[in-house]
């Protein structure tokens, strides 16, 4: 039968087959919230009826500015289930960019967490098409904002019926919308179809991807405003896995406490989150009782950290690659049967690469003329991707985003004969020194292995003779350590001599954006002329 692949079917499946499975949610206010998949389905339908009651229709867009919490989850299902589009906004965008994406997406309703009230205040007068502002809270935690009436989510849905037959939609219609972070120019919208989300979530459940089943307790640290939290809020209901939503507290201590108290087995997030968690574990001499697997991506996970998770904390790392334009995970590294017998060092090296494309996705690398390069692990070129859940056009743009049917990612990669892809750098981050390329990722990886380094970032800095030279910025584990020469000597044993950075700057912290990635654009502004001064 040609039944459509729909987001509402995921919710119905979760509620009917795993109705008593739990969703735990850490809230901005009050204790942990806990309820079942069945209750989630009930309230998602109440929300859907409330939105329909406002006159919204299939195709209407509902925005959210929110953490990972249960009301946001209800919106994921209630909005998309009716055929409306769930537009998750990144709260770390500059207010001008936030207003830009709300207007560009034509959001009619905005759902927001009370902690983002100041942000809402900043944009409210610049978003003329938004008809309703709804705070994801009860009445007592709903702020008042000058010039608009703010509804409380709880009073908005309270008297609504939970009777609703989800419409049989065309699976190719948009279900969710997410904008790129717009480091260059305005953010661009990627509209995810129901089909893309269902297929991508199914893929996440596969054993070689994240291996999600009803045996797992899943904690997505990756925000629900960032690429659908890599589809984990969907995959967990599909698989019947307990879902733990961490709300606003993403520091090492808070995550550890939640992982332990809720017996989390599987988590997912960007490397900076795991660095914070490992620092906390090390400082307090802690270990995990139940955590056994983690999905990492968004930026490169250093090999030293993979080794630590694996050997010290007994956590299996799955290192994935994807981008806003790929709905969720497109490639993932994982240890298969044969590699299980390799040495620890070789296995960690393999996991530090970004892995094989998952079924449904194809990858290739091309040179500057667009010619396909060999899969030999040596040739490096721009990574191109195509597949069932890859963008074709940006939202509201007539122009195709593809080149000869493939999406050009702006990442430089190698692919070996086994299909293992390794990201060498982003085109905008690679350092061009004397006509040759230096990979900032590889230098960061090498620096992260130094015992005094908590975090490392490398940028290319303008140089009068070599065009660009690498500069290494380091956050130290202990402030007492300040030996640049020791760091550079350490690196010179691990990378080619001409790759060794020209200087090291010790910093207290690195600028991290809303999705947890180091903002190299900010570092380039601050340090970009240090070698020509
Ligand atoms: P942005 O980082 O610009 O906010 P995205 O979240 O869409 O936007 O990021 C996608 C980019 O992140 C990829 O093009 C790639 O450069 C980088 N990336 C994602 N996963 C990895 C990874 N595992 N290793 C290295 N880089 C990664």
Coordinates of C-alpha atoms and ligand atoms in Angstrom, one line a residue:
X1 CA 0.0 0.0 0.0
X2 CA 1.2 3.5 -0.7
X3 CA 0.6 4.9 2.8
X4 CA 2.3 8.2 3.4
X5 CA 5.2 8.6 5.8
X6 CA 3.9 11.1 8.4
X7 CA 5.1 12.6 11.6
X8 CA 1.7 12.0 13.2
X9 CA 2.2 8.3 12.6
X10 CA 5.3 8.3 14.8
X11 CA 3.3 9.8 17.7
X12 CA 0.4 7.4 17.3
X13 CA 2.8 4.5 17.1
X14 CA 4.6 5.6 20.3
X15 CA 1.3 6.2 22.2
X16 CA -0.3 2.9 21.1
X17 CA 2.7 0.6 21.3
X18 CA 4.6 2.2 24.2
X19 CA 1.9 4.2 25.8
X20 CA 3.4 3.9 29.3
X21 CA 6.9 4.8 28.3
X22 CA 8.1 8.0 29.9
X23 CA 9.2 11.5 28.8
X24 CA 11.2 13.3 31.5
X25 CA 11.8 17.0 31.2
X26 CA 13.9 19.5 33.1
X27 CA 12.0 22.7 33.2
X28 CA 13.1 26.3 33.6
X29 CA 11.0 26.5 36.7
X30 CA 10.2 23.7 39.2
X31 CA 11.1 20.1 39.6
X32 CA 11.6 17.5 36.8
X33 CA 8.4 16.9 34.8
X34 CA 7.5 13.3 34.0
X35 CA 4.6 11.9 31.9
X36 CA 4.0 9.1 29.4
X37 CA 3.9 8.9 25.6
X38 CA 0.1 8.5 26.0
X39 CA -0.1 11.8 27.8
X40 CA 2.2 13.4 25.3
X41 CA -0.2 12.3 22.5
X42 CA -3.2 13.6 24.4
X43 CA -1.7 17.1 24.9
X44 CA -0.3 17.3 21.4
X45 CA -3.8 16.8 20.1
X46 CA -5.1 19.5 22.5
X47 CA -2.4 21.9 21.1
X48 CA -3.4 20.9 17.5
X49 CA -7.0 21.7 18.2
X50 CA -6.1 25.0 19.9
X51 CA -4.0 26.1 16.9
X52 CA -6.8 25.1 14.5
X53 CA -9.1 27.1 16.7
X54 CA -7.0 30.2 15.9
X55 CA -7.7 29.7 12.2
X56 CA -4.3 28.1 11.4
X57 CA -4.4 25.6 8.5
X58 CA -2.1 23.0 7.0
X59 CA 0.8 25.0 5.6
X60 CA 0.6 27.7 8.4
X61 CA 3.9 28.2 10.1
X62 CA 4.4 28.1 13.9
X63 CA 7.7 29.2 15.3
X64 CA 9.4 28.1 18.6
X65 CA 12.1 29.7 20.7
X66 CA 12.7 27.0 23.2
X67 CA 14.9 24.5 25.0
X68 CA 14.5 20.8 24.9
X69 CA 11.4 20.3 27.1
X70 CA 8.1 18.5 27.0
X71 CA 5.9 21.4 25.8
X72 CA 8.3 21.9 22.9
X73 CA 8.0 18.2 22.1
X74 CA 4.2 18.5 22.1
X75 CA 4.6 21.3 19.5
X76 CA 6.9 19.0 17.4
X77 CA 4.0 16.6 17.0
X78 CA 0.9 18.8 17.4
X79 CA 2.1 21.4 14.8
X80 CA 3.5 19.0 12.2
X81 CA 0.7 16.4 12.7
X82 CA -1.9 18.8 11.4
X83 CA 0.1 19.7 8.4
X84 CA 1.4 23.0 9.8
X85 CA 5.1 23.6 9.8
X86 CA 7.1 23.6 13.0
X87 CA 9.8 26.3 12.6
X88 CA 12.4 25.9 15.4
X89 CA 14.4 29.2 15.9
X90 CA 17.9 29.4 17.3
X91 CA 17.7 31.7 20.3
X92 CA 21.3 32.6 20.0
X93 CA 20.8 34.4 16.7
X94 CA 21.1 38.2 16.9
X95 CA 17.7 39.7 17.3
X96 CA 17.8 41.2 13.8
X97 CA 18.5 37.8 12.3
X98 CA 15.8 36.2 14.6
X99 CA 13.3 38.8 13.3
X100 CA 14.5 38.1 9.7
X101 CA 13.9 34.3 10.0
X102 CA 10.5 34.8 11.7
X103 CA 9.4 37.1 8.9
X104 CA 11.0 35.1 6.1
X105 CA 9.3 31.9 7.4
X106 CA 6.0 33.8 7.8
X107 CA 5.5 32.5 11.3
X108 CA 1.9 33.2 12.5
X109 CA 2.4 32.0 16.1
X110 CA 5.5 32.0 18.3
X111 CA 5.9 29.5 21.2
X112 CA 8.6 30.6 23.5
X113 CA 10.2 29.6 26.9
X114 CA 9.8 32.3 29.6
X115 CA 13.6 32.6 29.8
X116 CA 13.6 34.0 26.2
X117 CA 11.1 36.8 27.1
X118 CA 13.9 39.4 26.7
X119 CA 14.5 38.2 23.2
X120 CA 10.8 38.2 22.4
X121 CA 10.7 41.8 23.7
X122 CA 13.5 42.7 21.3
X123 CA 11.7 41.3 18.2
X124 CA 8.1 41.7 18.9
X125 CA 7.7 45.0 17.1
X126 CA 9.6 43.8 14.0
X127 CA 7.4 40.7 13.3
X128 CA 4.1 42.1 11.9
X129 CA 2.8 38.7 10.7
X130 CA 3.0 37.0 14.1
X131 CA -0.6 37.0 15.5
X132 CA 0.0 35.2 18.7
X133 CA 2.8 34.9 21.2
X134 CA 2.4 31.9 23.5
X135 CA 4.7 31.3 26.5
X136 CA 5.5 27.6 27.1
X137 CA 4.5 27.8 30.8
X138 CA 1.5 28.0 33.1
X139 CA -0.1 31.3 33.9
X140 CA 2.1 32.1 36.9
X141 CA 5.3 31.9 34.8
X142 CA 4.0 33.7 31.8
X143 CA 5.6 37.2 31.5
X144 CA 3.8 40.2 30.3
X145 CA 5.4 42.0 27.3
X146 CA 4.5 45.6 26.4
X147 CA 2.5 46.0 23.3
X148 CA 1.3 42.3 22.9
X149 CA -1.0 39.9 24.7
X150 CA 1.0 36.9 25.8
X151 CA -1.0 33.6 26.2
X152 CA 0.1 31.0 28.6
X153 CA 0.5 27.7 26.9
X154 CA -1.4 25.9 29.7
X155 CA -4.4 28.1 29.5
X156 CA -4.2 27.9 25.7
X157 CA -4.6 24.2 25.5
X158 CA -6.5 23.5 28.8
X159 CA -10.1 23.4 27.6
X160 CA -9.3 21.8 24.2
X161 CA -10.5 18.4 23.2
X162 CA -8.0 15.7 22.6
X163 CA -10.3 14.2 19.9
X164 CA -8.6 14.6 16.6
X165 CA -8.0 12.4 13.5
X166 CA -4.6 13.4 12.1
X167 CA -5.1 14.3 8.5
X168 CA -3.7 12.0 5.8
X169 CA -1.2 14.4 4.3
X170 CA 1.0 14.2 1.3
X171 CA 4.3 12.9 2.7
X172 CA 6.2 15.5 0.6
X173 CA 4.7 18.4 2.5
X174 CA 6.9 20.4 4.9
X175 CA 6.7 19.3 8.5
X176 CA 9.5 21.3 10.1
X177 CA 11.7 24.2 9.2
X178 CA 15.2 25.1 10.4
X179 CA 17.5 28.0 9.3
X180 CA 21.2 27.8 8.9
X181 CA 23.1 29.9 11.4
X182 CA 24.0 32.5 8.7
X183 CA 27.6 33.1 9.5
X184 CA 27.9 34.6 6.0
X185 CA 24.8 36.6 4.9
X186 CA 21.3 35.9 6.0
X187 CA 20.3 32.5 7.4
X188 CA 18.7 30.2 4.8
X189 CA 15.7 28.0 5.6
X190 CA 15.6 24.3 5.1
X191 CA 12.1 22.8 5.0
X192 CA 12.0 19.1 6.0
X193 CA 9.2 17.0 4.5
X194 CA 7.3 14.4 6.6
X195 CA 9.0 11.8 4.4
X196 CA 12.5 13.1 5.1
X197 CA 11.9 13.2 8.9
X198 CA 10.4 9.7 9.0
X199 CA 13.1 8.1 6.9
X200 CA 15.9 9.9 8.8
X201 CA 14.4 8.9 12.2
X202 CA 14.1 5.3 11.1
X203 CA 17.7 5.5 10.0
X204 CA 18.8 6.8 13.4
X205 CA 17.3 3.7 15.0
X206 CA 19.5 1.3 13.0
X207 CA 22.1 -0.7 14.9
X208 CA 25.0 0.8 12.8
X209 CA 23.7 4.3 13.3
X210 CA 22.6 5.1 16.9
X211 CA 20.9 1.7 17.7
X212 CA 17.8 3.0 19.4
X213 CA 15.3 0.6 20.8
X214 CA 12.9 0.3 23.7
X215 CA 15.9 -0.8 25.8
X216 CA 17.4 2.7 25.7
X217 CA 16.9 5.9 27.7
X218 CA 17.8 8.7 25.3
X219 CA 19.0 12.2 26.3
X220 CA 19.3 14.5 23.3
X221 CA 21.6 17.3 24.4
X222 CA 21.6 18.6 20.8
X223 CA 19.0 21.3 20.9
X224 CA 15.6 20.8 19.4
X225 CA 16.2 24.1 17.6
X226 CA 19.3 22.6 15.9
X227 CA 18.5 20.3 13.0
X228 CA 15.5 18.6 14.7
X229 CA 17.8 17.5 17.6
X230 CA 19.1 15.1 15.0
X231 CA 15.6 13.6 14.8
X232 CA 16.0 12.0 18.2
X233 CA 12.6 13.3 19.5
X234 CA 11.1 11.3 16.6
X235 CA 13.3 8.2 16.7
X236 CA 12.7 7.7 20.4
X237 CA 8.9 7.5 19.9
X238 CA 9.4 5.3 16.9
X239 CA 11.6 2.9 18.9
X240 CA 9.7 3.2 22.3
X241 CA 12.8 4.6 24.1
X242 CA 12.4 6.6 27.2
X243 CA 13.2 10.3 26.4
X244 CA 15.0 12.6 28.8
X245 CA 14.9 16.3 27.9
X246 CA 17.6 18.4 29.6
X247 CA 15.9 21.9 29.4
X248 CA 18.3 24.9 29.8
X249 CA 21.0 23.3 32.0
X250 CA 23.7 21.9 29.7
X251 CA 26.8 22.2 31.9
X252 CA 28.7 19.1 32.9
X253 CA 27.4 18.8 36.5
X254 CA 23.7 19.2 35.5
X255 CA 24.0 16.7 32.6
X256 CA 25.8 14.2 34.8
X257 CA 23.2 14.4 37.5
X258 CA 20.3 13.9 35.0
X259 CA 22.1 11.0 33.3
X260 CA 22.6 9.3 36.6
X261 CA 19.1 10.0 38.1
X262 CA 17.3 8.9 35.0
X263 CA 19.6 6.0 34.1
X264 CA 20.4 7.4 30.7
X265 CA 22.0 4.9 28.3
X266 CA 22.4 7.0 25.1
X267 CA 23.0 10.7 24.5
X268 CA 23.9 12.9 21.6
X269 CA 25.5 16.4 21.2
X270 CA 28.4 18.5 20.0
X271 CA 32.0 17.9 21.2
X272 CA 32.0 21.0 23.5
X273 CA 29.2 19.4 25.6
X274 CA 31.3 16.3 26.1
X275 CA 34.4 18.3 27.0
X276 CA 32.4 20.0 29.7
X277 CA 31.1 16.7 30.9
X278 CA 34.5 15.0 31.0
X279 CA 36.0 17.9 32.9
X280 CA 33.3 17.5 35.5
X281 CA 33.9 13.7 35.7
X282 CA 37.6 14.2 36.0
X283 CA 37.4 17.0 38.6
X284 CA 35.1 14.9 40.9
X285 CA 36.4 11.5 40.1
X286 CA 33.1 10.2 38.8
X287 CA 32.0 7.5 36.5
X288 CA 28.8 6.6 34.7
X289 CA 26.4 3.9 36.0
X290 CA 24.3 3.4 32.9
X291 CA 25.6 5.6 30.0
X292 CA 27.0 3.3 27.3
X293 CA 26.8 5.1 24.0
X294 CA 26.9 8.6 22.6
X295 CA 26.3 10.2 19.3
X296 CA 28.7 13.2 18.6
X297 CA 28.8 15.5 15.7
X298 CA 28.4 19.1 14.6
X299 CA 32.1 19.6 14.7
X300 CA 35.0 17.1 14.8
X301 CA 35.3 15.0 18.0
X302 CA 39.0 14.9 19.0
X303 CA 40.6 11.5 19.0
X304 CA 41.9 12.0 22.6
X305 CA 38.3 12.6 23.8
X306 CA 37.1 9.5 22.0
X307 CA 39.8 7.5 23.7
X308 CA 38.9 8.9 27.1
X309 CA 35.2 8.1 26.7
X310 CA 35.9 4.7 25.4
X311 CA 38.7 3.5 27.7
X312 CA 38.1 5.5 30.9
X313 CA 34.3 5.9 30.9
X314 CA 33.4 2.8 28.9
X315 CA 31.2 4.8 26.5
X316 CA 31.0 3.9 22.9
X317 CA 31.3 7.0 20.7
X318 CA 29.5 7.2 17.4
X319 CA 30.9 10.2 15.5
X320 CA 28.5 11.5 12.9
X321 CA 28.5 14.2 10.3
X322 CA 25.5 16.2 9.1
X323 CA 24.3 19.7 8.6
X324 CA 21.1 21.7 8.6
X325 CA 20.7 20.8 4.9
X326 CA 20.8 17.0 5.7
X327 CA 17.9 16.8 8.2
X328 CA 20.0 14.7 10.7
X329 CA 22.9 12.3 10.4
X330 CA 24.3 11.6 7.0
X331 CA 27.5 9.7 7.8
X332 CA 28.6 8.0 11.0
X333 CA 31.6 6.2 12.2
X334 CA 31.2 3.0 14.2
X335 CA 33.2 -0.1 15.0
X336 CA 32.0 -3.1 13.1
X337 CA 32.8 -6.8 13.5
X338 CA 36.3 -6.8 12.0
X339 CA 37.5 -3.6 13.6
X340 CA 36.5 -4.8 17.1
X341 CA 39.8 -6.8 17.2
X342 CA 42.0 -3.8 16.2
X343 CA 44.2 -2.0 18.8
X344 CA 42.5 0.7 20.8
X345 CA 44.6 3.4 19.0
X346 CA 43.5 2.2 15.6
X347 CA 39.9 2.0 16.6
X348 CA 39.9 5.5 18.0
X349 CA 41.5 6.8 14.8
X350 CA 38.7 5.2 12.9
X351 CA 36.0 6.7 15.1
X352 CA 37.7 10.2 14.8
X353 CA 36.8 10.1 11.1
X354 CA 33.2 10.9 10.2
X355 CA 32.4 7.5 8.9
X356 CA 30.3 5.8 6.3
X357 CA 27.2 7.2 4.7
X358 CA 24.0 5.7 6.1
X359 CA 21.5 4.0 3.8
X360 CA 19.6 6.6 1.8
X361 CA 22.5 8.9 1.5
X362 CA 25.3 8.9 -1.1
X363 CA 28.5 10.9 -0.8
X364 CA 31.4 11.8 -3.2
X365 CA 34.3 14.3 -3.3
X366 CA 35.1 16.5 -6.3
X367 CA 37.9 18.8 -7.4
X368 CA 37.5 22.5 -8.3
X369 CA 36.3 21.5 -11.8
X370 CA 33.6 19.3 -10.3
X371 CA 35.4 16.0 -11.4
X372 CA 34.9 13.1 -9.0
X373 CA 38.0 12.2 -7.1
X374 CA 39.1 8.7 -6.2
X375 CA 38.1 6.9 -3.0
X376 CA 41.6 6.3 -1.8
X377 CA 41.8 8.1 1.5
X378 CA 44.3 10.6 0.0
X379 CA 42.6 12.8 -2.5
X380 CA 40.8 15.6 -0.9
X381 CA 38.0 17.7 -2.4
X382 CA 34.6 19.2 -1.7
X383 CA 32.2 16.8 -0.2
X384 CA 29.0 16.4 -2.2
X385 CA 25.9 14.6 -0.8
X386 CA 22.6 13.5 -2.2
X387 CA 19.8 11.3 -0.8
X388 CA 16.3 10.9 0.6
X389 CA 16.6 13.6 3.3
X390 CA 19.0 16.2 1.7
X391 CA 17.9 19.7 0.8
X392 CA 17.0 20.5 -2.8
X393 CA 16.0 24.2 -2.6
X394 CA 16.3 26.6 0.3
X395 CA 12.9 27.7 1.7
X396 CA 11.1 30.2 -0.5
X397 CA 13.9 30.2 -3.0
X398 CA 13.2 29.2 -6.6
X399 CA 16.9 28.5 -7.2
X400 CA 18.1 24.9 -6.8
X401 CA 20.7 24.4 -4.1
X402 CA 22.2 21.5 -6.1
X403 CA 25.0 21.1 -8.6
X404 CA 24.3 18.3 -11.1
X405 CA 21.9 16.8 -8.6
X406 CA 24.3 16.8 -5.6
X407 CA 24.4 19.2 -2.7
X408 CA 27.8 20.9 -2.3
X409 CA 28.5 21.0 1.4
X410 CA 31.4 23.5 1.6
X411 CA 33.4 20.8 3.6
X412 CA 36.7 19.4 2.4
X413 CA 37.0 15.6 2.8
X414 CA 38.7 12.4 1.9
X415 CA 36.9 9.1 1.3
X416 CA 38.7 5.8 1.5
X417 CA 38.1 2.5 -0.3
X418 CA 35.9 1.3 2.5
X419 CA 33.7 4.3 2.1
X420 CA 35.0 6.0 5.3
X421 CA 34.8 9.8 5.0
X422 CA 37.0 12.1 6.9
X423 CA 36.3 15.9 7.1
X424 CA 39.6 17.7 6.7
X425 CA 38.2 21.1 7.2
X426 CA 35.5 23.6 6.2
X427 CA 36.4 25.6 3.1
X428 CA 36.2 28.7 5.1
X429 CA 38.4 27.4 8.0
X430 CA 41.2 25.6 6.0
X431 CA 44.5 27.5 6.3
X432 CA 46.2 28.4 3.1
X433 CA 49.9 28.6 3.8
X434 CA 52.4 29.2 0.9
X435 CA 49.9 27.7 -1.6
X436 CA 49.4 24.5 0.5
X437 CA 46.5 23.6 2.8
X438 CA 46.7 23.0 6.5
X439 CA 43.8 21.4 8.3
X440 CA 42.6 23.3 11.3
X441 CA 40.7 20.2 12.5
X442 CA 43.8 18.0 12.5
X443 CA 45.8 20.6 14.4
X444 CA 43.0 20.9 17.0
X445 CA 42.9 17.2 17.3
X446 CA 46.6 17.0 18.0
X447 CA 46.5 19.8 20.5
X448 CA 43.5 18.3 22.3
X449 CA 45.7 15.3 23.2
X450 CA 48.0 17.4 25.3
X451 CA 47.3 16.7 29.0
X452 CA 47.0 20.5 29.9
X453 CA 44.6 21.3 27.1
X454 CA 40.8 21.5 27.8
X455 CA 39.8 23.0 24.5
X456 CA 41.7 24.0 21.4
X457 CA 40.9 26.1 18.3
X458 CA 43.1 26.9 15.3
X459 CA 42.5 29.7 12.8
X460 CA 44.3 30.9 9.8
X461 CA 45.8 34.4 10.3
X462 CA 47.0 36.7 7.5
X463 CA 50.7 36.5 7.1
X464 CA 52.9 38.9 5.1
X465 CA 55.0 36.1 3.6
X466 CA 52.9 32.9 3.6
X467 CA 49.5 34.3 2.9
X468 CA 48.1 32.6 6.1
X469 CA 49.6 30.9 9.1
X470 CA 48.0 28.9 11.9
X471 CA 47.3 30.4 15.3
X472 CA 46.4 28.1 18.1
X473 CA 44.1 29.2 20.9
X474 CA 44.0 27.1 24.0
X475 CA 41.7 26.9 27.1
X476 CA 43.9 25.3 29.8
X477 CA 42.8 22.8 32.3
X478 CA 44.8 24.6 34.9
X479 CA 45.7 28.3 34.8
X480 CA 49.2 27.6 36.1
X481 CA 50.3 26.0 32.8
X482 CA 51.6 28.6 30.4
X483 CA 54.3 26.9 28.4
X484 CA 53.9 27.7 24.8
X485 CA 57.1 26.0 23.8
X486 CA 55.9 22.7 25.4
X487 CA 52.7 22.8 23.4
X488 CA 54.5 23.6 20.1
X489 CA 57.1 20.9 20.8
X490 CA 54.3 18.4 21.5
X491 CA 52.6 19.4 18.2
X492 CA 55.9 19.2 16.2
X493 CA 56.1 15.5 17.1
X494 CA 52.6 14.9 15.7
X495 CA 52.2 17.0 12.6
X496 CA 54.3 18.1 9.7
X497 CA 56.9 20.8 10.7
X498 CA 55.4 23.5 8.5
X499 CA 51.9 22.9 10.1
X500 CA 53.1 23.8 13.6
X501 CA 51.3 27.0 14.5
X502 CA 53.3 30.3 14.6
X503 CA 52.0 31.2 18.0
X504 CA 49.8 30.0 20.9
X505 CA 47.4 32.2 22.8
X506 CA 46.0 31.1 26.1
X507 CA 42.4 32.2 26.6
X508 CA 39.9 31.7 29.5
X509 CA 37.2 30.5 27.1
X510 CA 36.4 30.2 23.4
X511 CA 33.4 31.9 21.9
X512 CA 30.7 29.2 21.5
X513 CA 27.5 29.7 19.5
X514 CA 23.9 28.6 20.2
X515 CA 24.6 25.2 18.8
X516 CA 27.7 24.6 20.9
X517 CA 30.3 25.1 18.2
X518 CA 33.3 27.3 18.5
X519 CA 32.7 30.5 16.5
X520 CA 35.9 30.8 14.5
X521 CA 34.5 33.9 12.7
X522 CA 34.7 35.8 16.0
X523 CA 38.2 34.5 16.6
X524 CA 39.2 35.7 13.2
X525 CA 37.8 39.2 13.9
X526 CA 39.8 39.3 17.2
X527 CA 43.1 37.7 16.2
X528 CA 43.0 38.0 12.4
X529 CA 45.8 40.5 12.1
X530 CA 48.1 39.3 14.9
X531 CA 50.9 38.3 12.5
X532 CA 50.9 41.5 10.5
X533 CA 50.8 43.9 13.5
Ligands
LIG1 P1 26.7 25.8 11.4 O1 27.8 24.9 11.9 O2 27.2 26.7 10.2 O3 25.9 26.5 12.4 P2 25.4 23.3 10.7 O4 25.0 23.0 12.1 O5 24.5 23.0 9.6 O6 25.7 24.8 10.6 O7 26.8 22.7 10.5 C1 27.2 21.9 9.5 C2 28.7 21.8 9.4 O8 29.2 21.4 10.6 C3 29.2 20.9 8.4 O9 29.2 21.4 7.1 C4 30.6 20.6 8.9 O10 31.5 21.6 8.5 C5 30.4 20.7 10.4 N1 30.4 19.3 11.0 C6 29.3 18.6 11.3 N2 29.6 17.4 11.8 C7 31.0 17.4 11.8 C8 31.9 16.4 12.3 N3 31.6 15.3 12.9 N4 33.2 16.7 12.1 C9 33.6 17.9 11.6 N5 32.8 18.8 11.1 C10 31.4 18.6 11.3

